[in-house]
């Protein structure tokens, strides 16, 4: 017992300090190595600065507050006029300010080679701070290139989508320093199958932004409704088409006229609490066509491919955050006479999680490299890898997220399950994990998309070339690669087996990437545990692996 200010209390001991004040870039060797593989000699000063900021106690406090004081919808003002405004805690805006300042939204589209790869690494680091605000940030990244389908809109909005001075004000775009954009596809009767959309688009003349329409209908999921504009799908006479839908009408004088987008309510979600996701109705809302009429699905798929990249990056970032917290905790907490991270079985669990986290990072960054190379030039192999990797990385990395989050949480024992007014970050990570697997194409849709990709260019040749540097490095990798290549080459993969194939393609690619970037201990343990003798739970690495080397790589800081 001890006395604090005259009050007798017991001493709290054997509890871990919060994981705070760590430079997340400096601590993340797998991410550094993944970037170095694809962009040797890249300038990492900005990532260093972001790593410092994202790991700081100040920004972590913003993340806690933004998730505790969740968004509030105001449909009408005091006297009954529609306002359709969502109010956020100031910490949400602090996080958005930081994300835009680091150029995580539309900025890479206005920059040179390497910009998408740098942004991908930064996106992962920011996810370790707070993933929910990255929803509008990611959508802004994904829609930016689609605006090219309407040159007038591109000229008017493009520069502000790349601008880094976040502007939270709810007002017409003309007076703002920067803008964000969202996407509206999903309706009540169908999300994966967007062809089921019933929202109608009726032609309404032409003006300086091109062909104007009136939209009538709804969207069942409409995240980040405070974005300045959205790309939405609606049925035009020619078929499903893509439309640009601003929150404010363009010619509006101050104080401006709101577009007829009625926010019905906010979703009560499992996680992702700092971000608002809404249900909306369009009551003759003004929208401008982007691209050819009847080609909406193709355009939306192009945007979806970019948000799928972010799903893989985001989950890899969340895994890294969960792993760091687990490593940090177990280095400080003792049980049965030893630090937890010195207990042989806990070492096995932590090392196994470290393998998964590193493999997820490697795969997501490989996809980012393919995006970067194909956006900044023509490269047939990279185009093939981009097409192949998008569904594979989204499927496998995101699918592994929830199991990973559960195991990392268990490393903290009961404290892992407790949120304690937002201080218990592990529970927040766990609630967030399933989201990336569901939205923008759930698991089955990704696996089926892989089958579609395989019907295109010669994917077996692209995969073979990708795996060539690791040939002969591990017997299980050679065996699995041969089986996968045979299946692809012979078109053996049937629909019910699509998930198996997506998993196997992911695993051989992850192994091949680890062979190029990781110490032998990591590569060997990954191949043994994922390809030779796969297990359903973490912590089942065979005897004889160098767990110490794996853990030292994963945790370079001292607790
Ligand atoms: C938090 C959150 C935010 C979101 N924000 C947005 C947003 O801003 N804009 C937006 O447009 N949408 C948004 N969504 C919607 C999301 O993209 C959809 O929920 C998702 O695409 C799935 O569509 P659905 O819900 O209609 O499910 P369904 O399409 O009904 O699918 C249900 C299940 O069936 C499976 N399935 C479907 N077809 C097949 C098939 N042929 N074979 C085998 N299995 C199949 C799917 O994989 C899924 O598991 C959001 C969702 C969430 C959870």
Coordinates of C-alpha atoms and ligand atoms in Angstrom, one line a residue, residues 135 139 182-193 219-224 269 272 275 277 435 438-445 448 495 499, ligand 1:
X135 CA -12.1 6.0 -45.6
X139 CA -12.0 7.2 -51.7
X182 CA -16.6 9.7 -51.8
X183 CA -18.2 6.9 -53.8
X184 CA -21.9 5.7 -53.9
X185 CA -22.6 2.3 -55.5
X186 CA -24.3 0.1 -52.9
X187 CA -28.1 0.1 -52.8
X188 CA -30.4 -1.9 -50.5
X189 CA -31.2 -4.6 -53.1
X190 CA -27.6 -5.2 -54.1
X191 CA -24.0 -4.1 -53.4
X192 CA -21.7 -6.7 -55.0
X193 CA -24.0 -6.8 -58.0
X219 CA -27.7 4.6 -51.6
X220 CA -27.7 2.2 -48.7
X221 CA -24.0 2.7 -47.9
X222 CA -22.7 6.2 -48.4
X223 CA -19.6 6.7 -46.3
X224 CA -18.1 10.0 -45.3
X269 CA -21.3 0.1 -37.2
X272 CA -14.8 2.4 -37.9
X275 CA -15.9 7.8 -39.6
X277 CA -21.3 6.0 -43.0
X435 CA -14.3 -4.1 -42.6
X438 CA -16.2 -6.8 -46.6
X439 CA -16.3 -3.5 -48.3
X440 CA -15.2 -2.9 -51.9
X441 CA -15.7 -6.5 -52.8
X442 CA -16.2 -9.1 -50.1
X443 CA -14.0 -12.3 -50.1
X444 CA -16.0 -14.4 -52.6
X445 CA -16.2 -11.5 -55.0
X448 CA -14.2 -14.8 -58.4
X495 CA -15.7 -21.5 -59.1
X499 CA -10.8 -19.2 -52.6
Ligands
LIG1 C1 -18.6 0.4 -43.1 C2 -19.0 0.3 -44.5 C3 -18.9 1.3 -45.3 C4 -19.2 1.2 -46.6 N1 -19.1 2.4 -47.4 C5 -19.6 2.3 -48.7 C6 -19.6 3.5 -49.5 O1 -19.1 4.5 -49.2 N2 -20.1 3.4 -50.8 C7 -20.6 2.2 -51.3 O2 -21.0 2.2 -52.4 N3 -20.6 1.1 -50.5 C8 -20.1 1.1 -49.3 N4 -20.2 0.0 -48.5 C9 -20.9 -1.2 -49.0 C10 -19.9 -2.4 -49.3 O3 -19.1 -2.1 -50.4 C11 -20.9 -3.6 -49.6 O4 -21.5 -3.9 -48.4 C12 -20.2 -4.7 -50.2 O5 -19.7 -4.4 -51.5 C13 -21.1 -6.0 -50.2 O6 -22.3 -5.7 -50.8 P1 -23.7 -6.1 -50.0 O7 -23.6 -5.5 -48.7 O8 -24.8 -5.7 -50.9 O9 -23.6 -7.6 -49.9 P2 -24.1 -8.7 -51.0 O10 -23.7 -8.2 -52.4 O11 -25.5 -9.1 -50.8 O12 -23.1 -9.9 -50.7 C14 -23.3 -10.7 -49.5 C15 -22.3 -11.9 -49.5 O13 -22.6 -12.7 -50.7 C16 -21.4 -12.9 -51.4 N5 -21.6 -13.0 -52.8 C17 -22.2 -12.1 -53.6 N6 -22.2 -12.5 -54.9 C18 -21.7 -13.8 -54.9 C19 -21.5 -14.8 -55.9 N7 -21.8 -14.6 -57.2 N8 -20.9 -16.0 -55.5 C20 -20.5 -16.2 -54.2 N9 -20.7 -15.3 -53.2 C21 -21.3 -14.1 -53.6 C22 -20.5 -11.7 -51.0 O14 -19.1 -12.1 -51.1 C23 -20.9 -11.5 -49.6 O15 -20.1 -12.3 -48.7 C24 -19.8 0.0 -47.1 C25 -19.9 -1.1 -46.3 C26 -19.5 -1.0 -45.0 C27 -19.6 -2.2 -44.1

